[in-house]
PDB file of C-alpha atoms in Angstrom:
ATOM      1  CA  UNK N   1      18.687-171.261 -97.990  1.00 56.00           C
ATOM      2  CA  UNK N   2      19.913-170.826-101.524  1.00 56.00           C
ATOM      3  CA  UNK N   3      23.604-170.989-102.410  1.00 56.00           C
ATOM      4  CA  UNK N   4      23.535-167.313-103.419  1.00 53.00           C
ATOM      5  CA  UNK N   5      21.999-166.237-100.085  1.00 54.00           C
ATOM      6  CA  UNK N   6      24.517-168.319 -98.141  1.00 53.00           C
ATOM      7  CA  UNK N   7      27.425-166.775-100.042  1.00 52.00           C
ATOM      8  CA  UNK N   8      26.099-163.256 -99.422  1.00 54.00           C
ATOM      9  CA  UNK N   9      25.632-164.001 -95.720  1.00 52.00           C
ATOM     10  CA  UNK N  10      29.197-165.362 -95.423  1.00 52.00           C
ATOM     11  CA  UNK N  11      30.619-162.316 -97.233  1.00 56.00           C
ATOM     12  CA  UNK N  12      28.733-159.937 -94.903  1.00 51.00           C
ATOM     13  CA  UNK N  13      30.009-161.833 -91.852  1.00 49.00           C
ATOM     14  CA  UNK N  14      33.628-161.560 -93.073  1.00 50.00           C
ATOM     15  CA  UNK N  15      33.257-157.812 -93.721  1.00 50.00           C
ATOM     16  CA  UNK N  16      31.734-157.237 -90.287  1.00 45.00           C
ATOM     17  CA  UNK N  17      34.548-159.193 -88.625  1.00 45.00           C
ATOM     18  CA  UNK N  18      37.125-157.195 -90.592  1.00 45.00           C
ATOM     19  CA  UNK N  19      35.610-153.880 -89.465  1.00 39.00           C
ATOM     20  CA  UNK N  20      35.656-155.071 -85.859  1.00 43.00           C
ATOM     21  CA  UNK N  21      39.314-156.109 -86.146  1.00 36.00           C
ATOM     22  CA  UNK N  22      40.311-152.762 -87.652  1.00 36.00           C
ATOM     23  CA  UNK N  23      38.470-150.876 -84.911  1.00 38.00           C
ATOM     24  CA  UNK N  24      40.127-152.936 -82.188  1.00 37.00           C
ATOM     25  CA  UNK N  25      43.582-152.326 -83.677  1.00 35.00           C
ATOM     26  CA  UNK N  26      42.986-148.610 -84.118  1.00 40.00           C
ATOM     27  CA  UNK N  27      41.598-147.973 -80.627  1.00 40.00           C
ATOM     28  CA  UNK N  28      44.912-148.229 -78.689  1.00 45.00           C
ATOM     29  CA  UNK N  29      46.676-145.909 -81.154  1.00 43.00           C
ATOM     30  CA  UNK N  30      43.940-143.295 -80.813  1.00 40.00           C
ATOM     31  CA  UNK N  31      44.047-143.544 -77.020  1.00 41.00           C
ATOM     32  CA  UNK N  32      47.819-143.134 -76.962  1.00 49.00           C
ATOM     33  CA  UNK N  33      47.766-140.223 -79.398  1.00 44.00           C
ATOM     34  CA  UNK N  34      45.296-138.427 -77.131  1.00 52.00           C
ATOM     35  CA  UNK N  35      47.724-138.648 -74.196  1.00 63.00           C
ATOM     36  CA  UNK N  36      50.982-137.839 -76.020  1.00 82.00           C
ATOM     37  CA  UNK N  37      52.197-135.253 -78.492  1.00 91.00           C
ATOM     38  CA  UNK N  38      52.402-136.593 -82.037  1.00 95.00           C
ATOM     39  CA  UNK N  39      55.556-135.849 -84.050  1.00 97.00           C
ATOM     40  CA  UNK N  40      56.097-136.431 -87.754  1.00 97.00           C
ATOM     41  CA  UNK N  41      59.244-137.982 -89.213  1.00 98.00           C
ATOM     42  CA  UNK N  42      60.498-134.460 -90.040  1.00 98.00           C
ATOM     43  CA  UNK N  43      59.963-131.573 -87.630  1.00 98.00           C
ATOM     44  CA  UNK N  44      61.373-128.125 -86.937  1.00 98.00           C
ATOM     45  CA  UNK N  45      63.309-127.411 -83.747  1.00 98.00           C
ATOM     46  CA  UNK N  46      65.423-124.619 -82.339  1.00 98.00           C
ATOM     47  CA  UNK N  47      68.903-125.203 -80.967  1.00 98.00           C
ATOM     48  CA  UNK N  48      68.908-123.685 -77.485  1.00 97.00           C
ATOM     49  CA  UNK N  49      69.893-121.233 -76.200  1.00 95.00           C
ATOM     50  CA  UNK N  50      70.985-120.108 -79.676  1.00 96.00           C
ATOM     51  CA  UNK N  51      67.386-119.993 -80.933  1.00 96.00           C
ATOM     52  CA  UNK N  52      68.180-120.941 -84.542  1.00 97.00           C
ATOM     53  CA  UNK N  53      65.484-123.033 -86.236  1.00 98.00           C
ATOM     54  CA  UNK N  54      66.544-126.204 -88.093  1.00 97.00           C
ATOM     55  CA  UNK N  55      64.877-129.187 -89.709  1.00 97.00           C
ATOM     56  CA  UNK N  56      65.305-132.421 -87.750  1.00 98.00           C
ATOM     57  CA  UNK N  57      64.729-135.978 -88.901  1.00 98.00           C
ATOM     58  CA  UNK N  58      63.264-138.440 -86.395  1.00 98.00           C
ATOM     59  CA  UNK N  59      65.016-141.717 -87.203  1.00 96.00           C
ATOM     60  CA  UNK N  60      63.883-144.755 -85.215  1.00 93.00           C
ATOM     61  CA  UNK N  61      66.678-146.747 -86.870  1.00 92.00           C
ATOM     62  CA  UNK N  62      69.310-144.792 -84.937  1.00 93.00           C
ATOM     63  CA  UNK N  63      69.895-145.093 -81.202  1.00 92.00           C
ATOM     64  CA  UNK N  64      71.848-141.901 -80.495  1.00 93.00           C
ATOM     65  CA  UNK N  65      70.940-138.492 -81.902  1.00 96.00           C
ATOM     66  CA  UNK N  66      73.423-136.656 -84.116  1.00 97.00           C
ATOM     67  CA  UNK N  67      74.134-132.993 -84.860  1.00 98.00           C
ATOM     68  CA  UNK N  68      76.097-131.385 -87.659  1.00 97.00           C
ATOM     69  CA  UNK N  69      79.417-130.021 -86.391  1.00 98.00           C
ATOM     70  CA  UNK N  70      82.656-128.813 -87.955  1.00 97.00           C
ATOM     71  CA  UNK N  71      86.137-127.983 -86.621  1.00 97.00           C
ATOM     72  CA  UNK N  72      85.660-130.387 -83.729  1.00 97.00           C
ATOM     73  CA  UNK N  73      88.451-130.258 -81.161  1.00 97.00           C
ATOM     74  CA  UNK N  74      88.827-131.521 -77.613  1.00 97.00           C
ATOM     75  CA  UNK N  75      90.538-129.578 -74.845  1.00 97.00           C
ATOM     76  CA  UNK N  76      90.944-129.646 -71.077  1.00 97.00           C
ATOM     77  CA  UNK N  77      89.142-127.324 -68.678  1.00 97.00           C
ATOM     78  CA  UNK N  78      89.344-127.759 -64.896  1.00 95.00           C
ATOM     79  CA  UNK N  79      90.845-131.246 -65.371  1.00 96.00           C
ATOM     80  CA  UNK N  80      87.889-132.346 -67.526  1.00 97.00           C
ATOM     81  CA  UNK N  81      87.631-133.064 -71.236  1.00 98.00           C
ATOM     82  CA  UNK N  82      85.613-130.549 -73.213  1.00 98.00           C
ATOM     83  CA  UNK N  83      84.679-130.243 -76.882  1.00 98.00           C
ATOM     84  CA  UNK N  84      84.716-127.090 -79.003  1.00 98.00           C
ATOM     85  CA  UNK N  85      82.856-127.204 -82.325  1.00 98.00           C
ATOM     86  CA  UNK N  86      81.186-125.016 -84.947  1.00 98.00           C
ATOM     87  CA  UNK N  87      77.601-125.484 -86.046  1.00 98.00           C
ATOM     88  CA  UNK N  88      76.780-123.953 -89.441  1.00 96.00           C
ATOM     89  CA  UNK N  89      73.174-124.421 -90.534  1.00 96.00           C
ATOM     90  CA  UNK N  90      70.407-122.742 -92.456  1.00 95.00           C
ATOM     91  CA  UNK N  91      68.077-120.825 -90.169  1.00 96.00           C
ATOM     92  CA  UNK N  92      64.676-122.088 -91.337  1.00 96.00           C
ATOM     93  CA  UNK N  93      62.972-119.007 -89.870  1.00 95.00           C
ATOM     94  CA  UNK N  94      65.035-116.525 -91.913  1.00 94.00           C
ATOM     95  CA  UNK N  95      66.519-118.575 -94.754  1.00 94.00           C
ATOM     96  CA  UNK N  96      70.077-117.458 -93.935  1.00 96.00           C
ATOM     97  CA  UNK N  97      73.205-119.500 -93.260  1.00 96.00           C
ATOM     98  CA  UNK N  98      74.295-118.926 -89.672  1.00 97.00           C
ATOM     99  CA  UNK N  99      77.194-120.215 -87.592  1.00 97.00           C
ATOM    100  CA  UNK N 100      77.933-120.491 -83.903  1.00 98.00           C
ATOM    101  CA  UNK N 101      80.760-121.979 -81.815  1.00 98.00           C
ATOM    102  CA  UNK N 102      79.819-124.155 -78.864  1.00 98.00           C
ATOM    103  CA  UNK N 103      81.854-125.512 -75.968  1.00 98.00           C
ATOM    104  CA  UNK N 104      80.440-128.459 -74.051  1.00 98.00           C
ATOM    105  CA  UNK N 105      81.818-131.051 -71.600  1.00 98.00           C
ATOM    106  CA  UNK N 106      82.586-134.354 -73.318  1.00 98.00           C
ATOM    107  CA  UNK N 107      79.803-136.712 -72.219  1.00 97.00           C
ATOM    108  CA  UNK N 108      81.288-139.853 -73.816  1.00 96.00           C
ATOM    109  CA  UNK N 109      82.877-141.177 -77.002  1.00 95.00           C
ATOM    110  CA  UNK N 110      80.757-143.108 -79.490  1.00 94.00           C
ATOM    111  CA  UNK N 111      82.324-145.729 -81.769  1.00 89.00           C
ATOM    112  CA  UNK N 112      80.403-146.377 -84.979  1.00 80.00           C
ATOM    113  CA  UNK N 113      81.162-149.274 -87.324  1.00 72.00           C
ATOM    114  CA  UNK N 114      80.144-149.116 -90.964  1.00 69.00           C
ATOM    115  CA  UNK N 115      81.219-149.890 -94.512  1.00 71.00           C
ATOM    116  CA  UNK N 116      83.987-147.314 -94.222  1.00 71.00           C
ATOM    117  CA  UNK N 117      85.413-148.857 -91.044  1.00 76.00           C
ATOM    118  CA  UNK N 118      85.253-147.675 -87.445  1.00 83.00           C
ATOM    119  CA  UNK N 119      84.689-144.047 -86.538  1.00 84.00           C
ATOM    120  CA  UNK N 120      84.861-142.480 -83.065  1.00 92.00           C
ATOM    121  CA  UNK N 121      82.724-139.410 -82.426  1.00 95.00           C
ATOM    122  CA  UNK N 122      82.434-137.167 -79.357  1.00 97.00           C
ATOM    123  CA  UNK N 123      79.043-137.034 -77.664  1.00 98.00           C
ATOM    124  CA  UNK N 124      77.828-133.921 -75.829  1.00 98.00           C
ATOM    125  CA  UNK N 125      74.574-132.788 -74.238  1.00 98.00           C
ATOM    126  CA  UNK N 126      72.660-130.208 -76.285  1.00 98.00           C
ATOM    127  CA  UNK N 127      69.180-128.753 -75.852  1.00 98.00           C
ATOM    128  CA  UNK N 128      66.463-128.512 -78.501  1.00 98.00           C
ATOM    129  CA  UNK N 129      63.064-126.831 -78.358  1.00 98.00           C
ATOM    130  CA  UNK N 130      60.299-128.941 -79.914  1.00 97.00           C
ATOM    131  CA  UNK N 131      56.564-128.579 -79.478  1.00 94.00           C
ATOM    132  CA  UNK N 132      56.917-125.829 -76.891  1.00 95.00           C
ATOM    133  CA  UNK N 133      59.198-127.839 -74.585  1.00 96.00           C
ATOM    134  CA  UNK N 134      62.980-128.064 -74.209  1.00 97.00           C
ATOM    135  CA  UNK N 135      64.796-131.395 -74.325  1.00 97.00           C
ATOM    136  CA  UNK N 136      68.407-131.901 -73.223  1.00 97.00           C
ATOM    137  CA  UNK N 137      69.758-134.934 -75.083  1.00 96.00           C
ATOM    138  CA  UNK N 138      72.914-136.769 -76.102  1.00 96.00           C
ATOM    139  CA  UNK N 139      74.192-135.763 -79.536  1.00 98.00           C
ATOM    140  CA  UNK N 140      77.105-137.297 -81.364  1.00 97.00           C
ATOM    141  CA  UNK N 141      79.014-134.686 -83.350  1.00 97.00           C
ATOM    142  CA  UNK N 142      79.883-135.269 -86.987  1.00 94.00           C
ATOM    143  CA  UNK N 143      80.069-133.387 -90.252  1.00 94.00           C
ATOM    144  CA  UNK N 144      76.590-133.805 -91.773  1.00 90.00           C
ATOM    145  CA  UNK N 145      77.181-131.184 -94.475  1.00 86.00           C
ATOM    146  CA  UNK N 146      76.141-133.574 -97.235  1.00 83.00           C
ATOM    147  CA  UNK N 147      72.974-134.674 -95.415  1.00 89.00           C
ATOM    148  CA  UNK N 148      69.472-133.295 -95.954  1.00 91.00           C
ATOM    149  CA  UNK N 149      68.972-132.665 -92.237  1.00 96.00           C
ATOM    150  CA  UNK N 150      71.575-131.116 -89.904  1.00 96.00           C
ATOM    151  CA  UNK N 151      70.031-132.823 -86.868  1.00 97.00           C
ATOM    152  CA  UNK N 152      68.952-136.452 -86.553  1.00 97.00           C
ATOM    153  CA  UNK N 153      66.984-137.658 -83.534  1.00 98.00           C
ATOM    154  CA  UNK N 154      67.468-141.280 -82.501  1.00 96.00           C
ATOM    155  CA  UNK N 155      65.405-143.598 -80.319  1.00 94.00           C
ATOM    156  CA  UNK N 156      66.772-142.271 -77.016  1.00 91.00           C
ATOM    157  CA  UNK N 157      65.369-138.844 -77.878  1.00 94.00           C
ATOM    158  CA  UNK N 158      62.194-139.979 -79.643  1.00 94.00           C
ATOM    159  CA  UNK N 159      61.226-142.047 -76.600  1.00 91.00           C
ATOM    160  CA  UNK N 160      60.976-138.908 -74.467  1.00 88.00           C
ATOM    161  CA  UNK N 161      59.078-136.817 -77.029  1.00 92.00           C
ATOM    162  CA  UNK N 162      55.820-138.713 -77.543  1.00 90.00           C
ATOM    163  CA  UNK N 163      54.386-140.603 -80.511  1.00 93.00           C
ATOM    164  CA  UNK N 164      56.164-140.799 -83.891  1.00 95.00           C
ATOM    165  CA  UNK N 165      53.795-140.895 -86.876  1.00 96.00           C
ATOM    166  CA  UNK N 166      55.906-141.780 -89.913  1.00 95.00           C
ATOM    167  CA  UNK N 167      53.085-140.745 -92.262  1.00 97.00           C
ATOM    168  CA  UNK N 168      53.303-137.081 -91.262  1.00 97.00           C
ATOM    169  CA  UNK N 169      55.708-134.124 -91.094  1.00 98.00           C
ATOM    170  CA  UNK N 170      55.767-130.796 -89.248  1.00 97.00           C
ATOM    171  CA  UNK N 171      53.176-131.588 -86.587  1.00 96.00           C
ATOM    172  CA  UNK N 172      54.566-129.254 -83.923  1.00 95.00           C
ATOM    173  CA  UNK N 173      55.910-125.732 -83.574  1.00 94.00           C
ATOM    174  CA  UNK N 174      59.306-125.040 -81.931  1.00 95.00           C
ATOM    175  CA  UNK N 175      58.156-122.046 -79.877  1.00 94.00           C
ATOM    176  CA  UNK N 176      59.661-122.069 -76.381  1.00 95.00           C
ATOM    177  CA  UNK N 177      59.184-119.273 -73.879  1.00 93.00           C
ATOM    178  CA  UNK N 178      61.859-118.611 -71.254  1.00 90.00           C
ATOM    179  CA  UNK N 179      59.869-120.659 -68.752  1.00 94.00           C
ATOM    180  CA  UNK N 180      59.173-123.545 -71.169  1.00 96.00           C
ATOM    181  CA  UNK N 181      59.498-126.960 -69.499  1.00 95.00           C
ATOM    182  CA  UNK N 182      63.071-128.290 -69.577  1.00 96.00           C
ATOM    183  CA  UNK N 183      63.566-132.058 -69.616  1.00 95.00           C
ATOM    184  CA  UNK N 184      67.080-132.556 -68.267  1.00 95.00           C
ATOM    185  CA  UNK N 185      68.895-135.619 -69.506  1.00 94.00           C
ATOM    186  CA  UNK N 186      69.951-136.676 -66.007  1.00 93.00           C
ATOM    187  CA  UNK N 187      66.318-136.689 -64.829  1.00 92.00           C
ATOM    188  CA  UNK N 188      65.016-138.981 -67.564  1.00 84.00           C
ATOM    189  CA  UNK N 189      64.221-142.652 -67.305  1.00 82.00           C
ATOM    190  CA  UNK N 190      64.900-144.650 -70.426  1.00 74.00           C
ATOM    191  CA  UNK N 191      63.564-148.083 -71.248  1.00 72.00           C
ATOM    192  CA  UNK N 192      66.084-150.909 -70.857  1.00 67.00           C
ATOM    193  CA  UNK N 193      64.868-152.170 -74.247  1.00 70.00           C
ATOM    194  CA  UNK N 194      65.490-148.911 -76.143  1.00 72.00           C
ATOM    195  CA  UNK N 195      68.726-150.214 -77.676  1.00 62.00           C
ATOM    196  CA  UNK N 196      67.692-153.845 -78.073  1.00 56.00           C
ATOM    197  CA  UNK N 197      67.193-155.361 -81.503  1.00 53.00           C
ATOM    198  CA  UNK N 198      64.612-157.946 -80.468  1.00 43.00           C
TER     199      UNK N 198
END
């Protein structure tokens, strides 16, 4: 066999092996995508039961989800701590600024450390409609007025949604009927590794 023929044969073998490797890597992702809903890194959701549509960012770098809130105050009701807060956002369906006041039981306090020091934020349970289903999740409350997205979804929430495809946006529609499935936070099972770094 000539040197040229041997080189061509070796090149063809490498290309064939590369195609086989790519196919084997792609197969599990395709199988998983067929079973689960696929969400892009930016989606639209409605805050329930308010029904206002907002843009949400799915951020796998965050553990706990966050929602824009102003005038946050805690108070007591029936010997329990509650939180009252205002949510002012742009309604993506109408293009208008809208505002609503919510009152929710305090679920826990979240302490965040960063370049600016330590910050403690209240965490409450809120419900979003995404992809035709409702999800009750933990949301830390903070003023996100200077952020591009009023709602950020962290790993705890993303884990219960489906597959995150960081190459895409707006893969689902936030249309929820009154009888849309509701995934209650207390009924969910979360991976023990969801907050682990390694």
